Every structure is written in structure tokens, then in C-alpha cells.
Amino acid sequence: MSVTPVLEADVLRRQDPELADILLGEFDRQSTTLQLVAAENFTSPAVLAALGSPLANKYAEGYPGARHHGGCEIVDLAERLAVERAKALFGADHANVQSHSGSSAVLAAYAALLRPGDTVLAMGLHFGGHLTHGSPANFSGRWFDFVGYGVEAESGLIDHDQVRTLARTRRPKAIVCGSISYPRHIDHAFFREVADEVGAYLIADAAHPIGLVAGGAAPNPVPYADIVCATTHKVLRGPRGGMLLCGSELAERVDRAVFPFTQGGAQMHTIAAKAVAFGEAATPAFSAYAHQVVANARVLAEGLAREGLVVITGGTDTHLLTVDPAPLGVDGRTARGRLAAAGIVLDCCALPHGDARGLRLGTAAVTTQGMGEAEMSQLAAVFARVLRDGMDTQKAREEVRDLAGRFPPYPR
Ligand SMILES: Cc1ncc(COP(=O)(O)O)c(C=O)c1O
């Protein structure tokens, strides 16, 4: 194999064979099983090269041209490039690319706009809100007064009437739109209208769809939200990390909310890798990829529905879908275990109503591997056989290994 991780592994193997084995073991796992975790993807070798570069050695507190450390002239170029590419990609006046993760980006958005104790309206955790949208186990639930909106019982779609009613009665300081598992496009214009009506800020947590936005396969929240927070490692196919986009009027507040309020030194190797990913995401090839991700998710949803699983909201507009496997006689947890044994890796998720667990699947990683609609149909069939018929796991594992082997994430 000629890709960066394995080259690095050769260096590692000489010095630290124990850790090299772990690294190669994970590489083997990723290459021989199917990654349907909706938040994962395979970055390009170029992104991995930037991540494993000497920029990892550099301390760079502050922003380009205004650092607290010496010797930042070169890394400043990398951050400026990442910022300019992000602005151009998403049509934003301002971009901050320093957040270490999606959660740090959300924390910074709250820090820029809110005070402890403020009321925030966001999707309830049971309906697909993220931890940072008010979980009592997270800073958000402890420091702010979160009110949760949900989805309609019948359709599984966001209950827009409830959003408007809660906004009018609870008068939040900010409204958050965005989710970990909502498979449909979000109506940003609606959320903007409600926010304006009650004098609230609108924060779009676009961690999941931001890569589709980059590829023109999902609506862009930037024209509607005061601040857009996102991750760079999902469909966007960059390094693990976060970013914020906003208008110039909030630029200074956002920057100060990231550094020095919530973070110290920027991770320059990751920022360089973000620049690489933004460059890749601006290409026609990435746009084709983003549209294929959605086409694959739709075919997978149709296939699973045909096999008898309940597809929440009846389908998907995005890279992810959520399903209830109960009609096949298994609950979400059992289903995840059986699928994992067959080499199909995915997550459980809450189902909109009741306590049963469902499954969340995403097509970003398998599409990066080059799989298309035919493979999604094959996958839906294996999926159902594993769950419904209790198919011989070994046989299913071989079929999955063969499928994965035909689409290596890092071809030789
Ligand atoms: C909607 C949403 N917000 C925030 C995050 C947090 O991202 P991270 O895990 O990088 O902190 C996620 C992660 O999946 C997410 O889906």
C-alpha cells in the first residue's frame, strides 16, 4: 500500500511495532468491513499527509498576523488559505477554522451570542438533537435553559407548528436548527422567520449536512443563520475538527469566542488538512460525489423499506437515514450487534416516539469507496437477510468482505 498511513506505519513499525500493529489493525478493519456510521468518511491521502506533517509541531495561539508565539509566518499562510477557501466554498463573509471539534464550534457559537442562563430552543435530544443541544450531561444543559422541539408523530418531520409556538411562549435568546439523525433538509427560511419574529439568534448546527452543502446537494444555511457551526470530518471528508461561518458583524465575537475564550493553541496540522479538504470540496468531482452520496442513501432507504424495515420520514434527502428494524423481529441494539458480526458497522439511534432504539446509517464512506446504487441494493438485501433470516453470519461476513475488497478506501 502506498498511502500515507501505511508509510507512516513503516516508520512506526521500526520504532514501535506494538503501536504499528494497532494502526494497521484499524486500517484492516476499515478496509474489510463496511462503514455505515453516518458521521464517518475516508479522507484523501492528501488530507492525511497534511495531518501527519511537521505543522503538528507548531504552537500558534491567536490568529494569522496576531500570534502569541514566534515563528508563525508559514503556518499563518495555511490558516489564511483555509479561511479563504471556507469563505468561498460556503459564501460566508467570515470563517473561523480553529475549532478542535464540532462540539467546540457549538460551544463557541453559544459563547459568542449567549450568557449563562439564557433560554435556547433546539431539537430535543430524543428527536435527534446533539449533546450540545441541551443534554444535562453536557455543558449546554448545565449552563443554559434548553427547550426542546420535536417531530410530528405520523410523518417524523420537524413539527414546525411546535417550533413556532415554543418560540412565541418561551422567547429564546437563540434557536438552534440541526440534528444528528434528521434525514431531511432543514427549512432554514422558516427558522429564520421564527427567530426574527421573537428576536432570537439563529444558530445552524450543520455538522452533518455541511459536506452536502459544499457539493451543492443540500441547502446552504449561511444566508439564513447568524452563525453556522459545522464539523469538517463527515461528508465534507476533511480532518476531525470544527468550524464556524458568520457575517462580518459577528466575526470578532466568533473569533474571540474560539480563542481565547474556549481554546488555546490552534492545531495547525489540522487547519492545513481542513484547507486541503476545502480545496477538494470545491471541485466538480466532489459535487458529483455529494450527489452520489444522496442517491446512494435513497436507494438504500428504498431497499430497506422493500425488505420491511420502517424508514423514518419515509426516505431521505441527505446522506443519512434512520430505520426501525422491529418489523423484522429485532430491536435496534440486537440488529446493530448482528450487523457488526457480519462486518456492517453502524449506530443505534433514538426513534422519534417510544423508547425502542432504531438504526442510523450513512452513505458518505461507502460512496467515497466508489460504491453506487447497485451496491446499495446488494447491501439492503444482505442487511435484511442478516436480520430477518438470521443468515449464517460467516456467509454474510464473506459477502461483506468481498464487497469491501472490491472498493478499497485507499487503493494501492
Ligand atoms: C449536529 C451535531 N453537532 C455537533 C456534533 C459534534 O461534533 P464532534 O463529535 O466533532 O464534537 C455532532 C457530531 O456528530 C453533530 O452531529
Tab-separated table of C-alpha atoms and ligand atoms in Angstrom:
chain	number	residue	atom	x	y	z
A	1	MET	CA	0.000	0.000	0.000
A	2	SER	CA	1.353	3.348	-0.949
A	3	VAL	CA	-0.798	5.718	1.031
A	4	THR	CA	0.359	7.916	3.850
A	5	PRO	CA	-0.965	5.942	6.810
A	6	VAL	CA	0.937	2.894	5.759
A	7	LEU	CA	4.119	4.815	5.011
A	8	GLU	CA	3.844	6.282	8.472
A	9	ALA	CA	3.257	2.792	9.771
A	10	ASP	CA	6.584	1.643	8.283
A	11	VAL	CA	8.370	4.330	10.271
A	12	LEU	CA	6.351	3.378	13.309
A	13	ARG	CA	6.955	-0.321	12.851
A	14	ARG	CA	10.701	0.134	13.161
A	15	GLN	CA	10.384	2.173	16.332
A	16	ASP	CA	7.180	0.957	17.933
A	17	PRO	CA	5.913	-2.311	16.458
A	18	GLU	CA	3.261	-2.627	19.148
A	19	LEU	CA	1.533	0.606	18.147
A	20	ALA	CA	2.162	-0.052	14.436
A	21	ASP	CA	0.192	-3.276	14.758
A	22	ILE	CA	-2.700	-1.382	16.304
A	23	LEU	CA	-2.642	1.182	13.474
A	24	LEU	CA	-2.559	-1.474	10.789
A	25	GLY	CA	-5.226	-3.463	12.604
A	26	GLU	CA	-7.558	-0.476	12.397
A	27	PHE	CA	-6.626	0.087	8.760
A	28	ASP	CA	-7.511	-3.548	8.093
A	29	ARG	CA	-10.819	-3.217	9.977
A	30	GLN	CA	-11.760	-0.131	7.940
A	31	SER	CA	-10.820	-1.864	4.683
A	32	THR	CA	-12.596	-5.163	5.238
A	33	THR	CA	-15.857	-4.036	6.854
A	34	LEU	CA	-18.445	-1.512	5.655
A	35	GLN	CA	-18.574	1.835	7.439
A	36	LEU	CA	-22.182	2.997	7.630
A	37	VAL	CA	-21.621	5.195	10.671
A	38	ALA	CA	-23.299	8.353	9.342
A	39	ALA	CA	-20.674	10.664	10.835
A	40	GLU	CA	-17.654	8.926	9.253
A	41	ASN	CA	-15.823	9.093	5.956
A	42	PHE	CA	-12.425	8.325	4.399
A	43	THR	CA	-10.239	11.387	3.964
A	44	SER	CA	-7.956	11.626	0.973
A	45	PRO	CA	-4.255	10.713	1.230
A	46	ALA	CA	-3.552	14.462	0.808
A	47	VAL	CA	-5.611	15.276	3.919
A	48	LEU	CA	-3.801	12.524	5.828
A	49	ALA	CA	-0.458	13.885	4.618
A	50	ALA	CA	-1.264	17.342	5.999
A	51	LEU	CA	-2.379	15.790	9.288
A	52	GLY	CA	0.854	13.851	9.607
A	53	SER	CA	3.040	16.828	8.653
A	54	PRO	CA	5.538	18.884	10.699
A	55	LEU	CA	2.821	21.507	11.165
A	56	ALA	CA	1.808	19.273	14.070
A	57	ASN	CA	4.882	20.636	15.874
A	58	LYS	CA	3.891	24.275	15.781
A	59	TYR	CA	2.309	26.283	18.579
A	60	ALA	CA	0.161	29.088	17.222
A	61	GLU	CA	-2.109	30.782	19.746
A	62	GLY	CA	-4.055	33.644	18.205
A	63	TYR	CA	-4.848	34.377	14.586
A	64	PRO	CA	-2.724	34.928	11.449
A	65	GLY	CA	-0.694	38.096	11.840
A	66	ALA	CA	-1.514	38.301	15.574
A	67	ARG	CA	0.006	35.260	17.277
A	68	HIS	CA	1.309	34.841	20.784
A	69	HIS	CA	4.163	32.642	19.554
A	70	GLY	CA	7.102	33.341	17.287
A	71	GLY	CA	7.749	31.562	14.013
A	72	CYS	CA	4.167	31.506	12.789
A	73	GLU	CA	4.776	33.121	9.377
A	74	ILE	CA	4.411	29.869	7.459
A	75	VAL	CA	1.521	28.361	9.397
A	76	ASP	CA	-0.284	31.705	9.054
A	77	LEU	CA	-0.336	31.046	5.308
A	78	ALA	CA	-2.043	27.698	5.908
A	79	GLU	CA	-4.723	29.221	8.134
A	80	ARG	CA	-5.356	32.115	5.738
A	81	LEU	CA	-5.733	29.619	2.906
A	82	ALA	CA	-8.197	27.516	4.926
A	83	VAL	CA	-10.235	30.594	5.865
A	84	GLU	CA	-10.372	31.945	2.303
A	85	ARG	CA	-11.314	28.542	0.904
A	86	ALA	CA	-14.067	28.060	3.513
A	87	LYS	CA	-15.486	31.527	2.824
A	88	ALA	CA	-15.545	30.921	-0.919
A	89	LEU	CA	-16.973	27.398	-0.586
A	90	PHE	CA	-19.914	28.426	1.582
A	91	GLY	CA	-20.380	32.050	0.509
A	92	ALA	CA	-19.669	33.346	4.028
A	93	ASP	CA	-18.242	36.750	4.970
A	94	HIS	CA	-16.212	35.193	7.743
A	95	ALA	CA	-14.880	31.750	8.658
A	96	ASN	CA	-13.143	30.532	11.780
A	97	VAL	CA	-11.393	27.213	11.162
A	98	GLN	CA	-9.774	26.680	14.556
A	99	SER	CA	-12.408	24.727	16.496
A	100	HIS	CA	-10.981	21.391	17.583
A	101	SER	CA	-14.319	19.628	17.071
A	102	GLY	CA	-17.962	20.135	16.220
A	103	SER	CA	-18.789	20.419	19.916
A	104	SER	CA	-16.143	23.117	20.402
A	105	ALA	CA	-17.655	25.019	17.485
A	106	VAL	CA	-21.125	24.880	19.072
A	107	LEU	CA	-19.654	25.957	22.415
A	108	ALA	CA	-18.021	28.924	20.680
A	109	ALA	CA	-21.276	29.878	18.946
A	110	TYR	CA	-23.069	29.929	22.304
A	111	ALA	CA	-20.181	31.849	23.867
A	112	ALA	CA	-20.372	34.438	21.093
A	113	LEU	CA	-24.116	35.057	21.427
A	114	LEU	CA	-25.362	33.953	24.859
A	115	ARG	CA	-24.929	34.405	28.592
A	116	PRO	CA	-25.267	31.563	31.110
A	117	GLY	CA	-28.922	31.012	31.974
A	118	ASP	CA	-30.251	32.159	28.591
A	119	THR	CA	-33.077	30.181	27.032
A	120	VAL	CA	-32.275	28.243	23.853
A	121	LEU	CA	-34.747	26.406	21.630
A	122	ALA	CA	-33.282	23.329	19.928
A	123	MET	CA	-34.341	19.907	18.727
A	124	GLY	CA	-34.980	17.667	21.746
A	125	LEU	CA	-32.303	15.040	22.287
A	126	HIS	CA	-34.796	12.226	21.886
A	127	PHE	CA	-35.704	13.514	18.428
A	128	GLY	CA	-32.153	13.908	17.156
A	129	GLY	CA	-30.670	16.888	18.994
A	130	HIS	CA	-26.934	16.626	19.708
A	131	LEU	CA	-25.445	16.511	23.213
A	132	THR	CA	-24.554	20.176	22.784
A	133	HIS	CA	-28.234	20.985	22.259
A	134	GLY	CA	-29.081	20.788	25.943
A	135	SER	CA	-28.076	17.396	27.324
A	136	PRO	CA	-27.881	17.533	31.132
A	137	ALA	CA	-24.613	15.591	30.794
A	138	ASN	CA	-23.116	18.368	28.641
A	139	PHE	CA	-22.082	21.980	29.346
A	140	SER	CA	-25.054	23.104	27.254
A	141	GLY	CA	-27.683	21.574	29.518
A	142	ARG	CA	-25.925	22.806	32.627
A	143	TRP	CA	-25.284	26.381	31.566
A	144	PHE	CA	-28.372	27.212	29.501
A	145	ASP	CA	-32.101	26.737	29.799
A	146	PHE	CA	-32.866	24.481	26.831
A	147	VAL	CA	-36.358	23.969	25.461
A	148	GLY	CA	-36.781	21.067	23.028
A	149	TYR	CA	-38.903	20.848	19.904
A	150	GLY	CA	-39.746	17.543	18.280
A	151	VAL	CA	-41.087	15.869	15.190
A	152	GLU	CA	-44.643	15.029	14.131
A	153	ALA	CA	-45.738	11.581	15.311
A	154	GLU	CA	-47.082	10.483	11.959
A	155	SER	CA	-44.552	11.851	9.465
A	156	GLY	CA	-41.391	12.074	11.565
A	157	LEU	CA	-40.871	15.561	10.088
A	158	ILE	CA	-39.946	18.579	12.237
A	159	ASP	CA	-43.065	19.895	13.958
A	160	HIS	CA	-42.911	23.451	12.634
A	161	ASP	CA	-46.072	24.495	14.484
A	162	GLN	CA	-44.485	23.414	17.746
A	163	VAL	CA	-41.279	25.309	16.946
A	164	ARG	CA	-43.266	28.494	16.362
A	165	THR	CA	-45.442	28.034	19.456
A	166	LEU	CA	-42.454	27.315	21.734
A	167	ALA	CA	-40.582	30.295	20.311
A	168	ARG	CA	-43.551	32.579	20.996
A	169	THR	CA	-44.170	31.313	24.511
A	170	ARG	CA	-40.561	30.767	25.710
A	171	ARG	CA	-38.909	33.727	23.901
A	172	PRO	CA	-35.484	32.046	23.475
A	173	LYS	CA	-32.340	34.091	23.019
A	174	ALA	CA	-31.261	31.644	20.321
A	175	ILE	CA	-32.829	28.938	18.184
A	176	VAL	CA	-30.712	26.002	17.007
A	177	CYS	CA	-31.565	24.053	13.869
A	178	GLY	CA	-29.553	20.939	13.129
A	179	SER	CA	-29.526	17.330	14.255
A	180	ILE	CA	-27.524	14.143	14.491
A	181	SER	CA	-30.112	11.995	12.755
A	182	TYR	CA	-32.731	14.075	10.928
A	183	PRO	CA	-32.653	12.733	7.356
A	184	ARG	CA	-34.469	15.590	5.635
A	185	HIS	CA	-33.416	19.058	4.527
A	186	ILE	CA	-33.971	21.727	7.129
A	187	ASP	CA	-36.148	24.691	6.174
A	188	HIS	CA	-33.722	27.469	7.124
A	189	ALA	CA	-36.053	30.203	5.858
A	190	PHE	CA	-38.727	29.008	8.293
A	191	PHE	CA	-36.306	29.029	11.234
A	192	ARG	CA	-35.063	32.492	10.244
A	193	GLU	CA	-38.615	33.799	10.113
A	194	VAL	CA	-39.428	32.419	13.583
A	195	ALA	CA	-36.151	33.730	15.022
A	196	ASP	CA	-36.865	37.181	13.616
A	197	GLU	CA	-40.399	37.137	14.954
A	198	VAL	CA	-39.221	36.540	18.538
A	199	GLY	CA	-35.936	38.457	18.332
A	200	ALA	CA	-33.727	35.351	18.669
A	201	TYR	CA	-30.411	34.499	17.092
A	202	LEU	CA	-30.446	31.585	14.668
A	203	ILE	CA	-27.616	29.051	15.012
A	204	ALA	CA	-27.461	26.352	12.334
A	205	ASP	CA	-25.579	23.295	13.564
A	206	ALA	CA	-24.798	21.873	10.142
A	207	ALA	CA	-22.288	19.284	11.379
A	208	HIS	CA	-23.912	16.591	9.265
A	209	PRO	CA	-25.036	18.212	6.006
A	210	ILE	CA	-22.178	20.708	5.562
A	211	GLY	CA	-20.374	18.430	3.098
A	212	LEU	CA	-23.541	18.122	1.034
A	213	VAL	CA	-23.824	21.918	1.126
A	214	ALA	CA	-20.251	22.167	-0.177
A	215	GLY	CA	-21.145	19.866	-3.042
A	216	GLY	CA	-24.396	21.657	-3.862
A	217	ALA	CA	-26.506	18.684	-2.730
A	218	ALA	CA	-28.196	20.363	0.264
A	219	PRO	CA	-29.451	23.890	1.002
A	220	ASN	CA	-26.907	26.326	2.410
A	221	PRO	CA	-27.728	27.670	5.895
A	222	VAL	CA	-25.224	30.541	5.590
A	223	PRO	CA	-27.676	33.120	4.128
A	224	TYR	CA	-30.148	32.449	6.962
A	225	ALA	CA	-28.248	31.734	10.185
A	226	ASP	CA	-26.387	34.231	12.344
A	227	ILE	CA	-23.768	31.564	12.948
A	228	VAL	CA	-23.283	28.226	11.209
A	229	CYS	CA	-21.291	25.624	13.157
A	230	ALA	CA	-20.056	22.501	11.462
A	231	THR	CA	-17.687	19.579	11.603
A	232	THR	CA	-15.128	19.043	8.867
A	233	HIS	CA	-14.907	15.263	9.086
A	234	LYS	CA	-18.265	13.934	7.966
A	235	VAL	CA	-19.488	14.127	4.347
A	236	LEU	CA	-17.055	17.047	3.912
A	237	ARG	CA	-14.268	14.452	4.090
A	238	GLY	CA	-11.738	16.560	5.935
A	239	PRO	CA	-9.829	16.010	9.180
A	240	ARG	CA	-11.643	15.649	12.504
A	241	GLY	CA	-12.473	19.189	13.563
A	242	GLY	CA	-14.941	22.048	13.561
A	243	MET	CA	-15.501	25.448	12.017
A	244	LEU	CA	-17.797	28.455	12.249
A	245	LEU	CA	-19.213	30.664	9.499
A	246	CYS	CA	-20.878	34.029	10.042
A	247	GLY	CA	-21.406	37.536	8.739
A	248	SER	CA	-18.742	40.191	9.224
A	249	GLU	CA	-20.742	41.860	12.038
A	250	LEU	CA	-20.195	38.791	14.261
A	251	ALA	CA	-16.678	37.967	13.069
A	252	GLU	CA	-14.842	39.428	16.027
A	253	ARG	CA	-17.199	37.924	18.598
A	254	VAL	CA	-16.900	34.491	16.999
A	255	ASP	CA	-13.116	34.672	16.819
A	256	ARG	CA	-12.829	35.730	20.452
A	257	ALA	CA	-15.280	33.002	21.466
A	258	VAL	CA	-12.978	30.388	19.902
A	259	PHE	CA	-9.694	31.884	21.091
A	260	PRO	CA	-9.093	32.877	23.854
A	261	PHE	CA	-12.499	32.033	25.363
A	262	THR	CA	-12.824	28.302	24.678
A	263	GLN	CA	-9.490	27.182	23.232
A	264	GLY	CA	-5.769	27.747	23.418
A	265	GLY	CA	-3.339	26.992	20.606
A	266	ALA	CA	-4.699	26.250	17.155
A	267	GLN	CA	-3.860	22.839	15.704
A	268	MET	CA	-2.043	23.921	12.581
A	269	HIS	CA	-1.700	20.456	11.027
A	270	THR	CA	-5.472	20.031	11.269
A	271	ILE	CA	-6.092	23.507	9.890
A	272	ALA	CA	-3.793	22.707	6.949
A	273	ALA	CA	-5.752	19.482	6.409
A	274	LYS	CA	-9.001	21.494	6.504
A	275	ALA	CA	-7.556	23.733	3.758
A	276	VAL	CA	-6.820	20.640	1.663
A	277	ALA	CA	-10.348	19.299	2.216
A	278	PHE	CA	-11.953	22.659	1.328
A	279	GLY	CA	-9.863	22.697	-1.857
A	280	GLU	CA	-11.057	19.214	-2.734
A	281	ALA	CA	-14.676	20.085	-1.876
A	282	ALA	CA	-14.641	22.968	-4.378
A	283	THR	CA	-14.080	20.616	-7.329
A	284	PRO	CA	-16.722	19.243	-9.716
A	285	ALA	CA	-15.621	15.752	-8.654
A	286	PHE	CA	-16.683	16.497	-5.085
A	287	SER	CA	-20.030	17.850	-6.244
A	288	ALA	CA	-20.601	14.612	-8.163
A	289	TYR	CA	-19.586	12.712	-5.027
A	290	ALA	CA	-22.046	14.646	-2.808
A	291	HIS	CA	-24.918	13.969	-5.206
A	292	GLN	CA	-23.957	10.286	-5.376
A	293	VAL	CA	-23.964	10.117	-1.560
A	294	VAL	CA	-27.607	11.247	-1.586
A	295	ALA	CA	-28.556	8.959	-4.482
A	296	ASN	CA	-26.994	6.027	-2.613
A	297	ALA	CA	-28.815	6.895	0.616
A	298	ARG	CA	-32.120	6.998	-1.277
A	299	VAL	CA	-31.535	3.607	-2.875
A	300	LEU	CA	-30.519	2.131	0.474
A	301	ALA	CA	-33.669	3.592	2.082
A	302	GLU	CA	-35.864	2.184	-0.699
A	303	GLY	CA	-34.162	-1.212	-0.443
A	304	LEU	CA	-34.581	-1.402	3.325
A	305	ALA	CA	-38.229	-0.313	3.063
A	306	ARG	CA	-38.813	-3.056	0.479
A	307	GLU	CA	-37.291	-5.535	2.913
A	308	GLY	CA	-39.841	-4.500	5.528
A	309	LEU	CA	-37.918	-2.094	7.784
A	310	VAL	CA	-39.659	1.149	8.721
A	311	VAL	CA	-37.762	4.081	7.210
A	312	ILE	CA	-38.360	7.134	9.404
A	313	THR	CA	-39.875	10.044	7.404
A	314	GLY	CA	-40.330	7.579	4.531
A	315	GLY	CA	-36.911	8.238	2.995
A	316	THR	CA	-34.066	10.739	2.999
A	317	ASP	CA	-32.828	13.946	1.350
A	318	THR	CA	-29.326	13.537	2.707
A	319	HIS	CA	-26.504	11.108	3.396
A	320	LEU	CA	-28.252	9.549	6.386
A	321	LEU	CA	-31.332	7.534	7.129
A	322	THR	CA	-32.870	6.157	10.281
A	323	VAL	CA	-34.785	2.907	10.352
A	324	ASP	CA	-36.758	0.808	12.775
A	325	PRO	CA	-35.915	-2.891	12.337
A	326	ALA	CA	-38.797	-4.038	14.614
A	327	PRO	CA	-40.920	-5.488	11.763
A	328	LEU	CA	-38.077	-7.966	11.149
A	329	GLY	CA	-38.389	-9.139	14.735
A	330	VAL	CA	-35.289	-7.450	16.181
A	331	ASP	CA	-34.691	-4.307	18.201
A	332	GLY	CA	-32.033	-1.756	17.279
A	333	ARG	CA	-29.387	-2.989	19.692
A	334	THR	CA	-29.684	-6.622	18.631
A	335	ALA	CA	-29.692	-5.552	14.990
A	336	ARG	CA	-26.527	-3.499	15.423
A	337	GLY	CA	-24.776	-6.465	17.055
A	338	ARG	CA	-25.772	-8.916	14.324
A	339	LEU	CA	-24.782	-6.492	11.573
A	340	ALA	CA	-21.441	-5.817	13.269
A	341	ALA	CA	-20.751	-9.564	13.325
A	342	ALA	CA	-21.361	-9.545	9.572
A	343	GLY	CA	-18.975	-6.585	9.121
A	344	ILE	CA	-21.597	-3.864	8.680
A	345	VAL	CA	-20.752	-1.090	11.122
A	346	LEU	CA	-23.401	1.456	12.130
A	347	ASP	CA	-25.013	3.171	15.121
A	348	CYS	CA	-28.175	2.821	17.129
A	349	CYS	CA	-30.317	5.926	17.447
A	350	ALA	CA	-33.423	7.061	19.245
A	351	LEU	CA	-36.662	6.613	17.348
A	352	PRO	CA	-38.955	9.638	17.338
A	353	HIS	CA	-41.631	8.078	19.526
A	354	GLY	CA	-41.452	5.413	22.219
A	355	ASP	CA	-38.363	4.010	23.902
A	356	ALA	CA	-37.288	1.487	21.266
A	357	ARG	CA	-33.918	2.025	19.581
A	358	GLY	CA	-33.546	2.258	15.837
A	359	LEU	CA	-30.559	2.287	13.499
A	360	ARG	CA	-28.833	5.258	11.869
A	361	LEU	CA	-26.967	4.651	8.612
A	362	GLY	CA	-24.979	6.924	6.334
A	363	THR	CA	-23.539	6.538	2.859
A	364	ALA	CA	-20.618	9.011	2.936
A	365	ALA	CA	-17.849	6.457	3.463
A	366	VAL	CA	-19.081	3.725	1.124
A	367	THR	CA	-19.607	6.342	-1.604
A	368	THR	CA	-16.039	7.583	-1.170
A	369	GLN	CA	-15.006	3.972	-1.783
A	370	GLY	CA	-16.769	4.182	-5.135
A	371	MET	CA	-19.906	2.192	-4.393
A	372	GLY	CA	-23.076	3.121	-6.263
A	373	GLU	CA	-26.744	2.227	-6.414
A	374	ALA	CA	-26.147	-1.438	-7.331
A	375	GLU	CA	-24.023	-1.966	-4.221
A	376	MET	CA	-26.616	-0.174	-2.057
A	377	SER	CA	-29.289	-2.607	-3.269
A	378	GLN	CA	-26.975	-5.515	-2.508
A	379	LEU	CA	-26.301	-4.063	0.925
A	380	ALA	CA	-30.018	-3.692	1.700
A	381	ALA	CA	-30.532	-7.345	0.796
A	382	VAL	CA	-27.661	-8.589	2.990
A	383	PHE	CA	-28.865	-6.328	5.772
A	384	ALA	CA	-32.341	-7.820	5.725
A	385	ARG	CA	-31.124	-11.401	5.436
A	386	VAL	CA	-28.859	-10.936	8.450
A	387	LEU	CA	-31.714	-9.500	10.481
A	388	ARG	CA	-34.741	-11.371	9.225
A	389	ASP	CA	-33.449	-14.794	8.452
A	390	GLY	CA	-30.653	-14.851	10.982
A	391	MET	CA	-28.464	-15.606	7.923
A	392	ASP	CA	-25.324	-17.558	8.631
A	393	THR	CA	-23.086	-14.748	9.931
A	394	GLN	CA	-19.998	-16.271	8.408
A	395	LYS	CA	-21.610	-16.257	4.960
A	396	ALA	CA	-22.737	-12.646	5.354
A	397	ARG	CA	-19.273	-11.675	6.608
A	398	GLU	CA	-17.732	-13.177	3.464
A	399	GLU	CA	-20.131	-11.290	1.207
A	400	VAL	CA	-19.337	-8.038	3.028
A	401	ARG	CA	-15.594	-8.713	2.892
A	402	ASP	CA	-15.866	-9.356	-0.825
A	403	LEU	CA	-17.848	-6.139	-1.390
A	404	ALA	CA	-15.408	-4.078	0.678
A	405	GLY	CA	-12.472	-5.721	-1.116
A	406	ARG	CA	-13.799	-4.604	-4.487
A	407	PHE	CA	-13.848	-0.962	-3.286
A	408	PRO	CA	-10.706	-0.365	-1.220
A	409	PRO	CA	-10.783	3.008	0.572
A	410	TYR	CA	-7.098	3.545	-0.222
A	411	PRO	CA	-6.335	1.697	-3.466
A	412	ARG	CA	-2.800	0.512	-3.921
B	1	LIG	C1	-25.346	18.013	14.958
B	1	LIG	C2	-24.009	17.781	15.581
B	1	LIG	N1	-23.461	18.760	16.308
B	1	LIG	C3	-22.268	18.617	16.892
B	1	LIG	C4	-21.538	17.461	16.756
B	1	LIG	C5	-20.240	17.331	17.494
B	1	LIG	O1	-19.132	17.044	16.748
B	1	LIG	P1	-17.828	16.436	17.457
B	1	LIG	O2	-18.100	14.997	17.702
B	1	LIG	O3	-16.738	16.722	16.468
B	1	LIG	O4	-17.641	17.177	18.740
B	1	LIG	C6	-22.072	16.402	16.008
B	1	LIG	C7	-21.322	15.141	15.862
B	1	LIG	O5	-21.749	14.173	15.347
B	1	LIG	C8	-23.339	16.577	15.405
B	1	LIG	O6	-23.902	15.594	14.689
